[in-house]
JSON list of C-alpha atoms in Angstrom, two decimals:
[
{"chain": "A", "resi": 1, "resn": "UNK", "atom": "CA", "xyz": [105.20, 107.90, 103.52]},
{"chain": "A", "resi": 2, "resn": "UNK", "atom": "CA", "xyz": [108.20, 106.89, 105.46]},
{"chain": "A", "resi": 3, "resn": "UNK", "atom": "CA", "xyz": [111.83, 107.84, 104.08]},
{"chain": "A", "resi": 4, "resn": "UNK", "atom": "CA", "xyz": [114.34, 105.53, 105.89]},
{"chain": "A", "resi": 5, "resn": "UNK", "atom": "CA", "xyz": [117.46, 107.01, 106.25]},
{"chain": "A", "resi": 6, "resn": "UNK", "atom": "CA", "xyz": [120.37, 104.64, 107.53]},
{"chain": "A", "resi": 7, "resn": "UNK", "atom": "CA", "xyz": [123.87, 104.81, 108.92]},
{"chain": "A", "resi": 8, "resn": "UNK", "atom": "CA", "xyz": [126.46, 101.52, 108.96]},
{"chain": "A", "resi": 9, "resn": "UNK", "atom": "CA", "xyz": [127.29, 100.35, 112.07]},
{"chain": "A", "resi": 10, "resn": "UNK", "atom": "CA", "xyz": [131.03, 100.80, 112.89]},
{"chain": "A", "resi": 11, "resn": "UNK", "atom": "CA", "xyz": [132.96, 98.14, 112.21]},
{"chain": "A", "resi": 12, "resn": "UNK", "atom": "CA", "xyz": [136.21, 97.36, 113.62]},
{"chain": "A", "resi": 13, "resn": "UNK", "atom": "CA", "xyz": [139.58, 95.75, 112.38]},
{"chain": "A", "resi": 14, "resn": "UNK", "atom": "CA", "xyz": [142.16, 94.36, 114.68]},
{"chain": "A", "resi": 15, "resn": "UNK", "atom": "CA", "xyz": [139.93, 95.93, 117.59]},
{"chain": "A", "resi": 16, "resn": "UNK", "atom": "CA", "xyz": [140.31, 99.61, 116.28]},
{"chain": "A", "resi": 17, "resn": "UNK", "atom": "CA", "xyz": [136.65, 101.17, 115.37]},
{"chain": "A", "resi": 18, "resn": "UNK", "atom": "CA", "xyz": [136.41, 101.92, 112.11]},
{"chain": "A", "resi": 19, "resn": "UNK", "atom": "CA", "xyz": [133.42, 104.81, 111.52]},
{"chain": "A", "resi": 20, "resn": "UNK", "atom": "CA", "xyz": [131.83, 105.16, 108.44]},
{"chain": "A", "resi": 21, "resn": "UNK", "atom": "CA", "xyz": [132.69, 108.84, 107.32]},
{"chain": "A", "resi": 22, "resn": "UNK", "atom": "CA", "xyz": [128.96, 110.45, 106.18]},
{"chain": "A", "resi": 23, "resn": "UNK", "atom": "CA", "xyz": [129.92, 113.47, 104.94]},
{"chain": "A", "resi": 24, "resn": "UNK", "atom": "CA", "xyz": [126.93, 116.17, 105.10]},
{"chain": "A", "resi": 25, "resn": "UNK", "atom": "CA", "xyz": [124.65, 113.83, 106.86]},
{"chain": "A", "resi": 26, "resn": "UNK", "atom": "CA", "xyz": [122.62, 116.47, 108.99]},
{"chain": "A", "resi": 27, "resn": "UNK", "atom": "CA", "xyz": [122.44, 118.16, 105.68]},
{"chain": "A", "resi": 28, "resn": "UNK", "atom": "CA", "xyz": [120.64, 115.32, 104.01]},
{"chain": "A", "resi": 29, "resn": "UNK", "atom": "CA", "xyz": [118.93, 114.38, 106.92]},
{"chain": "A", "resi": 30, "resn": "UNK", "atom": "CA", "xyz": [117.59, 118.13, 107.13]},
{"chain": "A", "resi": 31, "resn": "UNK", "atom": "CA", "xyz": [116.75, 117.95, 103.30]},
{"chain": "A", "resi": 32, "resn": "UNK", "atom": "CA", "xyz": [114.86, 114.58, 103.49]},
{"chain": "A", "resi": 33, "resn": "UNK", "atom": "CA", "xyz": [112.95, 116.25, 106.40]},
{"chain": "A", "resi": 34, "resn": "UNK", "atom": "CA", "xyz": [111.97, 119.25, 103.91]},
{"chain": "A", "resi": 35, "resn": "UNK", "atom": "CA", "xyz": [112.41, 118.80, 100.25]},
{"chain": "A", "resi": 36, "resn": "UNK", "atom": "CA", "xyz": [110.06, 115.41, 99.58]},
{"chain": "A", "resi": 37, "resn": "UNK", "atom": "CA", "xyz": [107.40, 117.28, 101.33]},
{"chain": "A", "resi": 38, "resn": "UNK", "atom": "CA", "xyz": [107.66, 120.56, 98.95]},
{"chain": "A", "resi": 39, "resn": "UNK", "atom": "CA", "xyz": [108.01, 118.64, 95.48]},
{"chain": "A", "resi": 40, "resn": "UNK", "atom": "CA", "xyz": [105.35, 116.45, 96.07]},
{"chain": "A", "resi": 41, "resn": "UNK", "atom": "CA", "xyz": [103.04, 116.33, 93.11]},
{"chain": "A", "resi": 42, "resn": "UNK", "atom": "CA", "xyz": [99.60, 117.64, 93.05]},
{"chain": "A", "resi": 43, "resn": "UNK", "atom": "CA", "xyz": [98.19, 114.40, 92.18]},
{"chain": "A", "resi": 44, "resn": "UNK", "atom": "CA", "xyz": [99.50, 113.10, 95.25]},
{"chain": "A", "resi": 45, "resn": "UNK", "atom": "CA", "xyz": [96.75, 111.50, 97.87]},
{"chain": "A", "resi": 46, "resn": "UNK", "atom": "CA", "xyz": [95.52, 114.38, 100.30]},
{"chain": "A", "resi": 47, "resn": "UNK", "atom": "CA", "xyz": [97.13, 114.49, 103.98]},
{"chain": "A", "resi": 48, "resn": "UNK", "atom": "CA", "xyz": [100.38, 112.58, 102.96]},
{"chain": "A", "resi": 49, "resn": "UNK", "atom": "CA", "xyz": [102.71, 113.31, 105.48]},
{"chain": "A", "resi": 50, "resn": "UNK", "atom": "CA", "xyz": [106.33, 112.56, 104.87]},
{"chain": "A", "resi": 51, "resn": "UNK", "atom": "CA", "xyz": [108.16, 111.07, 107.98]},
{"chain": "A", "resi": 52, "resn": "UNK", "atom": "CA", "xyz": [111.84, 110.54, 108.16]},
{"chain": "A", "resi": 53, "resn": "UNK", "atom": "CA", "xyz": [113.50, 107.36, 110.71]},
{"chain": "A", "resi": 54, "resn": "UNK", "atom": "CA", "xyz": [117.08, 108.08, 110.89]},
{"chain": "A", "resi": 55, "resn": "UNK", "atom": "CA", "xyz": [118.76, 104.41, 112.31]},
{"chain": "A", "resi": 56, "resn": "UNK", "atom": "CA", "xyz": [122.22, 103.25, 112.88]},
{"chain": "A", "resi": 57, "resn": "UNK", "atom": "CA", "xyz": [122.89, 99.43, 111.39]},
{"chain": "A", "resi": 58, "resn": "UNK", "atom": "CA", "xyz": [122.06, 96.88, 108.50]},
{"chain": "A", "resi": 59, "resn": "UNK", "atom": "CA", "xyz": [120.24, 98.53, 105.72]},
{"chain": "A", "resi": 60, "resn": "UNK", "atom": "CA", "xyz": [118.39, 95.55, 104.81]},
{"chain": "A", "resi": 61, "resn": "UNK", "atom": "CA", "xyz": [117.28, 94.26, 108.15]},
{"chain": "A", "resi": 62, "resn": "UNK", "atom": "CA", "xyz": [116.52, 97.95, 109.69]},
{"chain": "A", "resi": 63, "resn": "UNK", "atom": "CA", "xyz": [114.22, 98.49, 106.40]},
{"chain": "A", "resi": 64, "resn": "UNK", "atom": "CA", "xyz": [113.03, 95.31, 107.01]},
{"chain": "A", "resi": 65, "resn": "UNK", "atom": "CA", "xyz": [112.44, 96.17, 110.87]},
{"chain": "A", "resi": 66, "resn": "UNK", "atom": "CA", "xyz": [111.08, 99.57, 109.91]},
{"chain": "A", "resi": 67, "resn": "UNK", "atom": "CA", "xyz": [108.38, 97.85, 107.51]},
{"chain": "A", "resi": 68, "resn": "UNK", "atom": "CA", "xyz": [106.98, 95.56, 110.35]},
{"chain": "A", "resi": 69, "resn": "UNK", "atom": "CA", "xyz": [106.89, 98.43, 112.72]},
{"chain": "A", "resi": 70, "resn": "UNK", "atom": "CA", "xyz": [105.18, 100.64, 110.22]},
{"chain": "A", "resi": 71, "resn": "UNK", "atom": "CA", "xyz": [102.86, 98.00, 108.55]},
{"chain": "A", "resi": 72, "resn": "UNK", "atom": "CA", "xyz": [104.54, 99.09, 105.54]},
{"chain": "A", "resi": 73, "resn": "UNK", "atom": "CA", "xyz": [102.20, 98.31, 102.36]},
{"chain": "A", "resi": 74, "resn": "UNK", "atom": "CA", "xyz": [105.13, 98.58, 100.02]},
{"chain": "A", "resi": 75, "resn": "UNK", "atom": "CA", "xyz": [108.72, 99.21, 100.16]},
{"chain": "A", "resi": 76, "resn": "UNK", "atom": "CA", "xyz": [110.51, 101.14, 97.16]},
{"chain": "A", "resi": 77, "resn": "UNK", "atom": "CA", "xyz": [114.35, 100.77, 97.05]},
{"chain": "A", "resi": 78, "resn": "UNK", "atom": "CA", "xyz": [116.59, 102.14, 94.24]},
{"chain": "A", "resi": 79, "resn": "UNK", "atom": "CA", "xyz": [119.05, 99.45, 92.79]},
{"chain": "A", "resi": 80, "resn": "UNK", "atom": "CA", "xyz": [122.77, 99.23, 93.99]},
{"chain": "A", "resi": 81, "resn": "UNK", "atom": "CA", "xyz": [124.85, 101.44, 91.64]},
{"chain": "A", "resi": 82, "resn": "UNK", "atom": "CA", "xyz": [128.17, 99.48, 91.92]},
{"chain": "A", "resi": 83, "resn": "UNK", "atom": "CA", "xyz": [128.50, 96.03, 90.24]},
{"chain": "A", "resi": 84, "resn": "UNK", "atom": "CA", "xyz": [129.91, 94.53, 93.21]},
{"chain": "A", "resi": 85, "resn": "UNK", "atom": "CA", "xyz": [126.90, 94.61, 95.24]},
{"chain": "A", "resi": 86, "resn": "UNK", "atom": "CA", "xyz": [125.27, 92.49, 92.25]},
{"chain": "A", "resi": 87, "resn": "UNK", "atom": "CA", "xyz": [128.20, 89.63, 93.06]},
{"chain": "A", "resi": 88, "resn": "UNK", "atom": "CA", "xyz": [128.18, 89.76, 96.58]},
{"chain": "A", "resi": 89, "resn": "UNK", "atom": "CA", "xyz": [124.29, 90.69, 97.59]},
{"chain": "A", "resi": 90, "resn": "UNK", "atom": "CA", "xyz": [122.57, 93.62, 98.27]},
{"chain": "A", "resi": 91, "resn": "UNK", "atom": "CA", "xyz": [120.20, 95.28, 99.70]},
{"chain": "A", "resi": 92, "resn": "UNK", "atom": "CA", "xyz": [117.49, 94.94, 97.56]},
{"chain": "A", "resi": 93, "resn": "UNK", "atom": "CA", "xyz": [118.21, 91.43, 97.06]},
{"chain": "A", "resi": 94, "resn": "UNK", "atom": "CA", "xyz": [118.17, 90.76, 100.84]},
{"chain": "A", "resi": 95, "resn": "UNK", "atom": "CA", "xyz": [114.62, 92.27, 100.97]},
{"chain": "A", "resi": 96, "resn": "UNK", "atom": "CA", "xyz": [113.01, 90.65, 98.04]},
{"chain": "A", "resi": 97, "resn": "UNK", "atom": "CA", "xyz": [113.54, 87.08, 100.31]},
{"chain": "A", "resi": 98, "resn": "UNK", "atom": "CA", "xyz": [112.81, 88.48, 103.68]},
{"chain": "A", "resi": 99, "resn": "UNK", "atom": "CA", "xyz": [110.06, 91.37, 102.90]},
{"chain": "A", "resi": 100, "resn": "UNK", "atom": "CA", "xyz": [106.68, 90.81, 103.97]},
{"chain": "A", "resi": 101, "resn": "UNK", "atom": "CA", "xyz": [105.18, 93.14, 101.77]},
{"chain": "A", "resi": 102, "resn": "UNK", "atom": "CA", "xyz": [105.43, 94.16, 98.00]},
{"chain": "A", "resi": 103, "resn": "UNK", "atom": "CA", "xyz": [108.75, 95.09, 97.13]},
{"chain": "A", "resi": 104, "resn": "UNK", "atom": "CA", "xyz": [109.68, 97.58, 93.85]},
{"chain": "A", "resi": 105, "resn": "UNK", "atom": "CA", "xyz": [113.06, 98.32, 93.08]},
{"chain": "A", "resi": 106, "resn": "UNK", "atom": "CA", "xyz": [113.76, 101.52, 90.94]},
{"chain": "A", "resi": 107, "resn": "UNK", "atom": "CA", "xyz": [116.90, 101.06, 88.79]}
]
């Protein structure tokens, strides 16, 4: 299984860099790196291995970049909480047209 874990690009506004504040993200890099692993269930195919890509850019064309480079068989995304994403596009939507593999989305 590969957990995707991805950062914004900085953007900038009237040539001043604007960076994304992630707040605790060696923390949830470091749990994404440990936790999966331990709560897997016992049902759960023998010898998964849990890998973690930590990438800087666009969410939907790094997963979609990661899934190529993986040979992904299946992507799972979770749905965008915020309503505005629905209006304007989101990830999940993104991926649904440009995926080359199954695609769920969890809500």
């Amino acid at each position: 299984m590969l957990v995707a874990y991805i950062t914004p690009v900085p953007t900038a506004y009237d040539g001043t860099a604007v960076v994304p504040v992630m707040e605790g993200e060696a923390e949830a890099l470091a749990w994404l790196r440990t936790e999966p692993a331990d709560t897997l269930p016992a049902s759960a195919p023998a010898g998964l291995g849990i890998h973690v890509a930590a990438c800087t850019g666009d969410a939907a064309r790094e997963l979609a970049r990661l899934a190529e480079e993986h040979q992904a068989d299946a992507l799972v995304l979770g749905a965008p909480e915020h309503r505005l994403h629905h209006l304007v596009g989101s990830v999940p939507v993104w991926m649904a047209r440009h995926a080359h593999c199954p695609l769920v989305i969890v809500p």
